[in-house]
Amino acid sequence: MKSDDTNSLRATLRIDCDKCSGLCCMALYCTKTDGFPENKEAGVPCKQLMPDFRCRIHSMLAKKGMKGCLAYDCFGAGQKVTQGIYANEDWKKNPEKATEICRVFMMVFQLHQMIWYLLEALSLVTDESERRKFHDLMAAGRQLTTLPVEEMLKVDLTAYHGKVNQVLKQVSSRIASVSSKKANNSDYFGKNFKKSNLNGRDFSMAIMVAANLEGCSLKGTNFLGADLRDANIKNTDLSEAVFLTQMQVNATLGNSNTKLPTTISRPAVW
Ligand code: SF4
Ligand code: SF4
């Protein structure tokens, strides 16, 4: 895959809410404690979702503390399902299909998320045979998103998920062994790391809720799957951190001095 192809694939994994039928606001199970306006079951539209699929309180989400709404990122699954798979057939016009559309959305979300991680991993490896393996896995994931709906919904993603996890673990352990900074802990709730040198540290799957990372050095720091809700990344350079997703960044506390990887957009509320 050439870099142009990689860039256009990345572009398909970015959310485009204007081209979506508010799928996350309908398909997801939400709770007030996770920063949504109400507790609601999956498949039930949020009461704030308007008939044109816009959010009634969009401009007030930050003020109202709707952290769950602000953080969520579907890796482009919303517009893919709305515009591609169900063009002209949204869940409002076709309520009998709403459950199916939710299931397809969740499936495409998982596949897009795995493809996103594979793209990130691809940028970290140079070995050609390894890169080919990543390309093949990405192609397999993309192919699953193009299956007819009935076939897609029969697919068990466990095996694909297992293969993706395996290659991500290999890349993560390599980063950790090169830096000799393998994590020996995974709970950093509220920990104050202010201005520490955390280059090459492996924080994959770590709990870093409300951790203070302000001013830390984070070159090659691995945040794969880390829980960064309310982590302080003000005045911090994360441009060379790895496996950092948009959803993780959206859930942190940053400011105009925070530097992000080029693949991540700056949250509008900073
Ligand atoms: S599902 Fe994705 S594209 Fe659709 S509204 Fe939610 S975040 Fe935006
Ligand atoms: S408050 Fe708005 S963004 Fe949040 S779930 Fe409801 S409609 Fe979606």
mmCIF file of C-alpha atoms and ligand atoms in Angstrom:
data_model
loop_
_atom_site.group_PDB
_atom_site.id
_atom_site.type_symbol
_atom_site.label_atom_id
_atom_site.label_comp_id
_atom_site.label_asym_id
_atom_site.label_seq_id
_atom_site.Cartn_x
_atom_site.Cartn_y
_atom_site.Cartn_z
ATOM 1 C CA MET A 1 0.000 0.000 0.000
ATOM 2 C CA LYS A 2 1.462 3.387 -1.017
ATOM 3 C CA SER A 3 1.418 6.285 1.431
ATOM 4 C CA ASP A 4 -1.361 7.940 -0.623
ATOM 5 C CA ASP A 5 -3.465 4.794 -0.193
ATOM 6 C CA THR A 6 -2.671 4.736 3.511
ATOM 7 C CA ASN A 7 -3.773 8.363 3.801
ATOM 8 C CA SER A 8 -7.026 7.750 1.986
ATOM 9 C CA LEU A 9 -7.702 4.689 4.135
ATOM 10 C CA ARG A 10 -7.060 6.802 7.235
ATOM 11 C CA ALA A 11 -9.502 9.410 5.926
ATOM 12 C CA THR A 12 -12.269 6.782 5.807
ATOM 13 C CA LEU A 13 -11.649 6.068 9.508
ATOM 14 C CA ARG A 14 -12.361 9.673 10.547
ATOM 15 C CA ILE A 15 -15.834 10.540 11.707
ATOM 16 C CA ASP A 16 -18.070 12.653 9.495
ATOM 17 C CA CYS A 17 -21.187 13.265 11.576
ATOM 18 C CA ASP A 18 -22.799 15.404 8.862
ATOM 19 C CA LYS A 19 -22.997 12.289 6.690
ATOM 20 C CA CYS A 20 -24.396 10.068 9.423
ATOM 21 C CA SER A 21 -27.857 9.336 10.772
ATOM 22 C CA GLY A 22 -26.798 9.850 14.406
ATOM 23 C CA LEU A 23 -26.021 6.170 14.773
ATOM 24 C CA CYS A 24 -23.983 6.392 17.964
ATOM 25 C CA CYS A 25 -26.765 8.439 19.586
ATOM 26 C CA MET A 26 -29.164 5.602 18.838
ATOM 27 C CA ALA A 27 -27.193 2.365 18.774
ATOM 28 C CA LEU A 28 -25.107 2.706 21.947
ATOM 29 C CA TYR A 29 -26.000 1.797 25.498
ATOM 30 C CA CYS A 30 -25.436 5.019 27.478
ATOM 31 C CA THR A 31 -25.340 5.959 31.142
ATOM 32 C CA LYS A 32 -25.331 9.274 32.962
ATOM 33 C CA THR A 33 -22.267 8.216 34.922
ATOM 34 C CA ASP A 34 -20.326 7.809 31.677
ATOM 35 C CA GLY A 35 -21.172 11.383 30.688
ATOM 36 C CA PHE A 36 -24.304 10.974 28.595
ATOM 37 C CA PRO A 37 -27.503 12.964 29.242
ATOM 38 C CA GLU A 38 -29.585 9.944 30.196
ATOM 39 C CA ASN A 39 -29.440 6.228 30.872
ATOM 40 C CA LYS A 40 -30.645 4.492 27.746
ATOM 41 C CA GLU A 41 -30.648 1.067 26.195
ATOM 42 C CA ALA A 42 -28.829 0.268 22.955
ATOM 43 C CA GLY A 43 -31.141 0.786 19.981
ATOM 44 C CA VAL A 44 -33.150 3.575 21.621
ATOM 45 C CA PRO A 45 -32.513 7.088 20.257
ATOM 46 C CA CYS A 46 -31.248 9.697 22.703
ATOM 47 C CA LYS A 47 -33.964 12.229 23.513
ATOM 48 C CA GLN A 48 -31.632 15.029 22.370
ATOM 49 C CA LEU A 49 -31.332 13.616 18.868
ATOM 50 C CA MET A 50 -33.368 15.802 16.493
ATOM 51 C CA PRO A 51 -35.292 14.590 13.413
ATOM 52 C CA ASP A 52 -32.437 15.761 11.144
ATOM 53 C CA PHE A 53 -30.019 13.601 13.221
ATOM 54 C CA ARG A 54 -28.311 16.589 14.819
ATOM 55 C CA CYS A 55 -27.797 16.933 18.532
ATOM 56 C CA ARG A 56 -30.129 19.488 20.161
ATOM 57 C CA ILE A 57 -27.541 20.357 22.830
ATOM 58 C CA HIS A 58 -24.403 20.068 20.693
ATOM 59 C CA SER A 59 -23.103 23.547 21.534
ATOM 60 C CA MET A 60 -23.674 22.933 25.256
ATOM 61 C CA LEU A 61 -22.158 19.454 25.588
ATOM 62 C CA ALA A 62 -19.000 20.731 27.289
ATOM 63 C CA LYS A 63 -20.875 23.106 29.597
ATOM 64 C CA LYS A 64 -23.250 20.331 30.597
ATOM 65 C CA GLY A 65 -20.373 17.912 31.286
ATOM 66 C CA MET A 66 -21.418 15.397 28.605
ATOM 67 C CA LYS A 67 -17.999 13.764 28.504
ATOM 68 C CA GLY A 68 -19.261 10.541 26.962
ATOM 69 C CA CYS A 69 -20.825 12.386 24.018
ATOM 70 C CA LEU A 70 -17.717 14.518 23.515
ATOM 71 C CA ALA A 71 -15.315 11.590 23.642
ATOM 72 C CA TYR A 72 -17.066 9.070 21.428
ATOM 73 C CA ASP A 73 -15.495 8.325 18.048
ATOM 74 C CA CYS A 74 -16.825 5.635 15.701
ATOM 75 C CA PHE A 75 -13.727 5.375 13.440
ATOM 76 C CA GLY A 76 -15.889 6.408 10.473
ATOM 77 C CA ALA A 77 -18.361 3.545 10.931
ATOM 78 C CA GLY A 78 -21.323 5.953 11.147
ATOM 79 C CA GLN A 79 -21.013 7.496 7.704
ATOM 80 C CA LYS A 80 -19.973 4.182 6.141
ATOM 81 C CA VAL A 81 -23.150 2.499 7.388
ATOM 82 C CA THR A 82 -25.395 5.504 6.646
ATOM 83 C CA GLN A 83 -24.056 6.459 3.226
ATOM 84 C CA GLY A 84 -22.654 3.190 1.965
ATOM 85 C CA ILE A 85 -24.351 0.142 3.399
ATOM 86 C CA TYR A 86 -27.801 1.672 3.950
ATOM 87 C CA ALA A 87 -27.857 4.507 1.404
ATOM 88 C CA ASN A 88 -31.409 5.946 1.341
ATOM 89 C CA GLU A 89 -32.547 3.629 4.117
ATOM 90 C CA ASP A 90 -32.008 5.133 7.550
ATOM 91 C CA TRP A 91 -33.334 3.703 10.821
ATOM 92 C CA LYS A 92 -36.012 6.408 11.118
ATOM 93 C CA LYS A 93 -37.516 5.813 7.706
ATOM 94 C CA ASN A 94 -37.184 2.081 8.162
ATOM 95 C CA PRO A 95 -37.829 1.375 11.850
ATOM 96 C CA GLU A 96 -38.222 -2.333 11.112
ATOM 97 C CA LYS A 97 -34.537 -2.337 10.160
ATOM 98 C CA ALA A 98 -33.290 -0.346 13.156
ATOM 99 C CA THR A 99 -32.001 -3.389 15.074
ATOM 100 C CA GLU A 100 -30.201 -4.732 12.046
ATOM 101 C CA ILE A 101 -28.660 -1.314 11.309
ATOM 102 C CA CYS A 102 -27.389 -1.118 14.927
ATOM 103 C CA ARG A 103 -25.787 -4.551 14.636
ATOM 104 C CA VAL A 104 -24.112 -3.633 11.346
ATOM 105 C CA PHE A 105 -22.901 -0.350 12.844
ATOM 106 C CA MET A 106 -21.317 -2.163 15.809
ATOM 107 C CA MET A 107 -19.689 -4.665 13.452
ATOM 108 C CA VAL A 108 -18.251 -1.975 11.172
ATOM 109 C CA PHE A 109 -17.130 0.004 14.231
ATOM 110 C CA GLN A 110 -15.102 -2.963 15.499
ATOM 111 C CA LEU A 111 -13.584 -3.611 12.072
ATOM 112 C CA HIS A 112 -12.692 0.039 11.501
ATOM 113 C CA GLN A 113 -11.127 0.203 14.966
ATOM 114 C CA MET A 114 -8.945 -2.829 14.242
ATOM 115 C CA ILE A 115 -7.948 -1.446 10.827
ATOM 116 C CA TRP A 116 -7.029 1.853 12.518
ATOM 117 C CA TYR A 117 -4.732 0.016 14.954
ATOM 118 C CA LEU A 118 -3.167 -1.957 12.113
ATOM 119 C CA LEU A 119 -2.443 1.279 10.246
ATOM 120 C CA GLU A 120 -0.794 2.675 13.354
ATOM 121 C CA ALA A 121 1.261 -0.513 13.739
ATOM 122 C CA LEU A 122 2.236 -0.353 10.064
ATOM 123 C CA SER A 123 3.842 3.031 10.646
ATOM 124 C CA LEU A 124 6.077 1.423 13.287
ATOM 125 C CA VAL A 125 7.516 -1.499 11.311
ATOM 126 C CA THR A 126 9.984 -1.606 8.462
ATOM 127 C CA ASP A 127 10.329 -5.354 7.842
ATOM 128 C CA GLU A 128 8.686 -6.043 4.471
ATOM 129 C CA SER A 129 7.224 -9.474 5.312
ATOM 130 C CA GLU A 130 5.736 -8.069 8.494
ATOM 131 C CA ARG A 131 4.310 -5.090 6.632
ATOM 132 C CA ARG A 132 2.748 -7.476 4.116
ATOM 133 C CA LYS A 133 1.087 -9.342 6.970
ATOM 134 C CA PHE A 134 -0.439 -6.077 8.196
ATOM 135 C CA HIS A 135 -1.623 -5.159 4.707
ATOM 136 C CA ASP A 136 -3.264 -8.573 4.321
ATOM 137 C CA LEU A 137 -5.019 -8.208 7.669
ATOM 138 C CA MET A 138 -6.266 -4.734 6.760
ATOM 139 C CA ALA A 139 -7.504 -5.971 3.388
ATOM 140 C CA ALA A 140 -9.321 -8.843 5.111
ATOM 141 C CA GLY A 141 -10.981 -6.419 7.547
ATOM 142 C CA ARG A 142 -12.038 -4.058 4.763
ATOM 143 C CA GLN A 143 -13.428 -6.942 2.772
ATOM 144 C CA LEU A 144 -15.638 -7.910 5.730
ATOM 145 C CA THR A 145 -17.160 -4.418 5.730
ATOM 146 C CA THR A 146 -18.221 -4.876 2.097
ATOM 147 C CA LEU A 147 -20.091 -8.157 2.591
ATOM 148 C CA PRO A 148 -23.845 -8.211 2.029
ATOM 149 C CA VAL A 149 -25.534 -7.459 5.349
ATOM 150 C CA GLU A 150 -26.897 -10.997 5.908
ATOM 151 C CA GLU A 151 -23.400 -12.446 5.433
ATOM 152 C CA MET A 152 -21.680 -9.772 7.491
ATOM 153 C CA LEU A 153 -23.923 -10.431 10.457
ATOM 154 C CA LYS A 154 -23.044 -14.116 10.414
ATOM 155 C CA VAL A 155 -19.319 -13.412 10.722
ATOM 156 C CA ASP A 156 -17.718 -14.264 14.057
ATOM 157 C CA LEU A 157 -15.010 -11.647 14.548
ATOM 158 C CA THR A 158 -13.213 -13.610 17.275
ATOM 159 C CA ALA A 159 -10.614 -15.141 14.964
ATOM 160 C CA TYR A 160 -9.900 -11.870 13.147
ATOM 161 C CA HIS A 161 -9.727 -10.027 16.444
ATOM 162 C CA GLY A 162 -7.259 -12.641 17.755
ATOM 163 C CA LYS A 163 -4.943 -12.191 14.764
ATOM 164 C CA VAL A 164 -5.013 -8.393 15.045
ATOM 165 C CA ASN A 165 -4.338 -8.541 18.795
ATOM 166 C CA GLN A 166 -1.430 -10.871 18.232
ATOM 167 C CA VAL A 167 0.357 -8.528 15.814
ATOM 168 C CA LEU A 168 -0.373 -5.502 17.989
ATOM 169 C CA LYS A 169 1.104 -7.302 20.993
ATOM 170 C CA GLN A 170 4.206 -8.172 18.987
ATOM 171 C CA VAL A 171 4.719 -4.540 17.974
ATOM 172 C CA SER A 172 4.031 -3.326 21.523
ATOM 173 C CA SER A 173 6.487 -5.773 23.103
ATOM 174 C CA ARG A 174 9.122 -4.790 20.598
ATOM 175 C CA ILE A 175 8.724 -1.105 21.457
ATOM 176 C CA ALA A 176 8.941 -1.989 25.169
ATOM 177 C CA SER A 177 11.982 -4.252 24.790
ATOM 178 C CA VAL A 178 13.829 -1.680 22.665
ATOM 179 C CA SER A 179 13.227 0.956 25.315
ATOM 180 C CA SER A 180 13.657 -1.537 28.217
ATOM 181 C CA LYS A 181 10.703 0.189 29.828
ATOM 182 C CA LYS A 182 8.099 -2.503 30.054
ATOM 183 C CA ALA A 183 5.382 -1.511 32.476
ATOM 184 C CA ASN A 184 5.316 -3.464 35.734
ATOM 185 C CA ASN A 185 2.033 -1.936 36.800
ATOM 186 C CA SER A 186 -1.207 -1.115 35.081
ATOM 187 C CA ASP A 187 -2.952 1.107 37.593
ATOM 188 C CA TYR A 188 -1.942 4.745 37.460
ATOM 189 C CA PHE A 189 -5.236 6.242 38.594
ATOM 190 C CA GLY A 190 -4.550 9.888 39.493
ATOM 191 C CA LYS A 191 -0.784 9.383 39.432
ATOM 192 C CA ASN A 192 1.288 12.517 39.165
ATOM 193 C CA PHE A 193 3.904 12.093 36.425
ATOM 194 C CA LYS A 194 4.305 15.829 35.866
ATOM 195 C CA LYS A 195 7.369 16.611 33.688
ATOM 196 C CA SER A 196 8.655 13.012 33.858
ATOM 197 C CA ASN A 197 10.586 11.386 31.086
ATOM 198 C CA LEU A 198 8.228 8.606 29.936
ATOM 199 C CA ASN A 199 9.836 8.022 26.548
ATOM 200 C CA GLY A 200 9.240 4.466 25.347
ATOM 201 C CA ARG A 201 7.106 3.514 28.360
ATOM 202 C CA ASP A 202 4.514 0.832 27.719
ATOM 203 C CA PHE A 203 1.165 1.956 29.138
ATOM 204 C CA SER A 204 -0.877 -0.441 27.014
ATOM 205 C CA MET A 205 -4.218 -1.247 28.690
ATOM 206 C CA ALA A 206 -3.210 0.799 31.759
ATOM 207 C CA ILE A 207 -5.707 2.680 33.892
ATOM 208 C CA MET A 208 -4.547 6.288 33.680
ATOM 209 C CA VAL A 209 -7.775 8.001 34.680
ATOM 210 C CA ALA A 210 -6.998 11.522 35.991
ATOM 211 C CA ALA A 211 -3.235 10.888 35.747
ATOM 212 C CA ASN A 212 -1.155 14.028 35.419
ATOM 213 C CA LEU A 213 1.008 13.850 32.295
ATOM 214 C CA GLU A 214 1.548 17.600 32.014
ATOM 215 C CA GLY A 215 4.898 18.461 30.469
ATOM 216 C CA CYS A 216 6.010 14.814 30.235
ATOM 217 C CA SER A 217 8.305 13.596 27.494
ATOM 218 C CA LEU A 218 6.329 10.971 25.579
ATOM 219 C CA LYS A 219 8.379 9.893 22.582
ATOM 220 C CA GLY A 220 7.388 6.367 21.541
ATOM 221 C CA THR A 221 5.182 6.018 24.625
ATOM 222 C CA ASN A 222 2.629 3.287 23.985
ATOM 223 C CA PHE A 223 -0.970 4.100 24.983
ATOM 224 C CA LEU A 224 -2.640 1.113 23.323
ATOM 225 C CA GLY A 225 -6.049 0.719 24.970
ATOM 226 C CA ALA A 226 -5.059 2.871 27.980
ATOM 227 C CA ASP A 227 -7.908 4.535 29.855
ATOM 228 C CA LEU A 228 -6.978 8.222 29.699
ATOM 229 C CA ARG A 229 -10.233 9.757 30.891
ATOM 230 C CA ASP A 230 -9.538 13.132 32.520
ATOM 231 C CA ALA A 231 -5.788 12.641 32.210
ATOM 232 C CA ASN A 232 -4.084 16.025 32.208
ATOM 233 C CA ILE A 233 -2.160 16.528 28.961
ATOM 234 C CA LYS A 234 -2.047 20.314 29.053
ATOM 235 C CA ASN A 235 1.215 21.784 27.727
ATOM 236 C CA THR A 236 2.312 18.287 26.693
ATOM 237 C CA ASP A 237 3.840 17.010 23.487
ATOM 238 C CA LEU A 238 2.197 13.740 22.421
ATOM 239 C CA SER A 239 3.143 14.077 18.766
ATOM 240 C CA GLU A 240 5.350 10.976 18.933
ATOM 241 C CA ALA A 241 3.191 8.869 21.261
ATOM 242 C CA VAL A 242 1.950 5.634 19.685
ATOM 243 C CA PHE A 243 -1.412 3.841 19.490
ATOM 244 C CA LEU A 244 -3.158 6.966 20.742
ATOM 245 C CA THR A 245 -6.731 7.128 19.401
ATOM 246 C CA GLN A 246 -9.045 10.074 18.849
ATOM 247 C CA MET A 247 -11.436 8.704 21.461
ATOM 248 C CA GLN A 248 -8.667 8.585 24.093
ATOM 249 C CA VAL A 249 -7.588 12.141 23.293
ATOM 250 C CA ASN A 250 -11.184 13.410 23.338
ATOM 251 C CA ALA A 251 -11.511 12.103 26.888
ATOM 252 C CA THR A 252 -8.384 13.862 28.222
ATOM 253 C CA LEU A 253 -7.905 17.414 29.452
ATOM 254 C CA GLY A 254 -5.694 19.273 26.985
ATOM 255 C CA ASN A 255 -5.138 22.869 25.964
ATOM 256 C CA SER A 256 -3.916 24.937 23.041
ATOM 257 C CA ASN A 257 -0.313 24.038 23.924
ATOM 258 C CA THR A 258 -0.931 20.290 23.707
ATOM 259 C CA LYS A 259 0.739 18.740 20.674
ATOM 260 C CA LEU A 260 -0.909 15.722 19.068
ATOM 261 C CA PRO A 261 0.090 13.106 16.480
ATOM 262 C CA THR A 262 -0.759 14.311 12.965
ATOM 263 C CA THR A 263 -3.408 11.591 12.661
ATOM 264 C CA ILE A 264 -5.432 13.004 15.575
ATOM 265 C CA SER A 265 -7.706 16.066 15.418
ATOM 266 C CA ARG A 266 -7.653 18.688 18.142
ATOM 267 C CA PRO A 267 -10.847 18.461 20.234
ATOM 268 C CA ALA A 268 -12.984 21.564 19.637
ATOM 269 C CA VAL A 269 -13.461 22.173 23.375
ATOM 270 C CA TRP A 270 -9.743 22.752 24.119
HETATM 271 S S1 SF4 B 1 -21.804 7.346 14.632
HETATM 272 FE FE1 SF4 B 1 -19.882 8.389 14.183
HETATM 273 S S2 SF4 B 1 -20.285 9.679 12.406
HETATM 274 FE FE2 SF4 B 1 -22.255 9.075 13.311
HETATM 275 S S3 SF4 B 1 -22.804 10.763 14.696
HETATM 276 FE FE3 SF4 B 1 -21.728 9.195 15.910
HETATM 277 S S4 SF4 B 1 -19.563 9.800 15.870
HETATM 278 FE FE4 SF4 B 1 -20.611 10.943 14.232
HETATM 279 S S1 SF4 B 2 -26.719 14.366 23.862
HETATM 280 FE FE1 SF4 B 2 -26.412 14.674 21.680
HETATM 281 S S2 SF4 B 2 -24.412 13.770 21.231
HETATM 282 FE FE2 SF4 B 2 -25.065 12.992 23.218
HETATM 283 S S3 SF4 B 2 -26.055 11.028 22.756
HETATM 284 FE FE3 SF4 B 2 -27.646 12.619 22.826
HETATM 285 S S4 SF4 B 2 -27.895 13.332 20.712
HETATM 286 FE FE4 SF4 B 2 -25.965 12.202 20.846
#
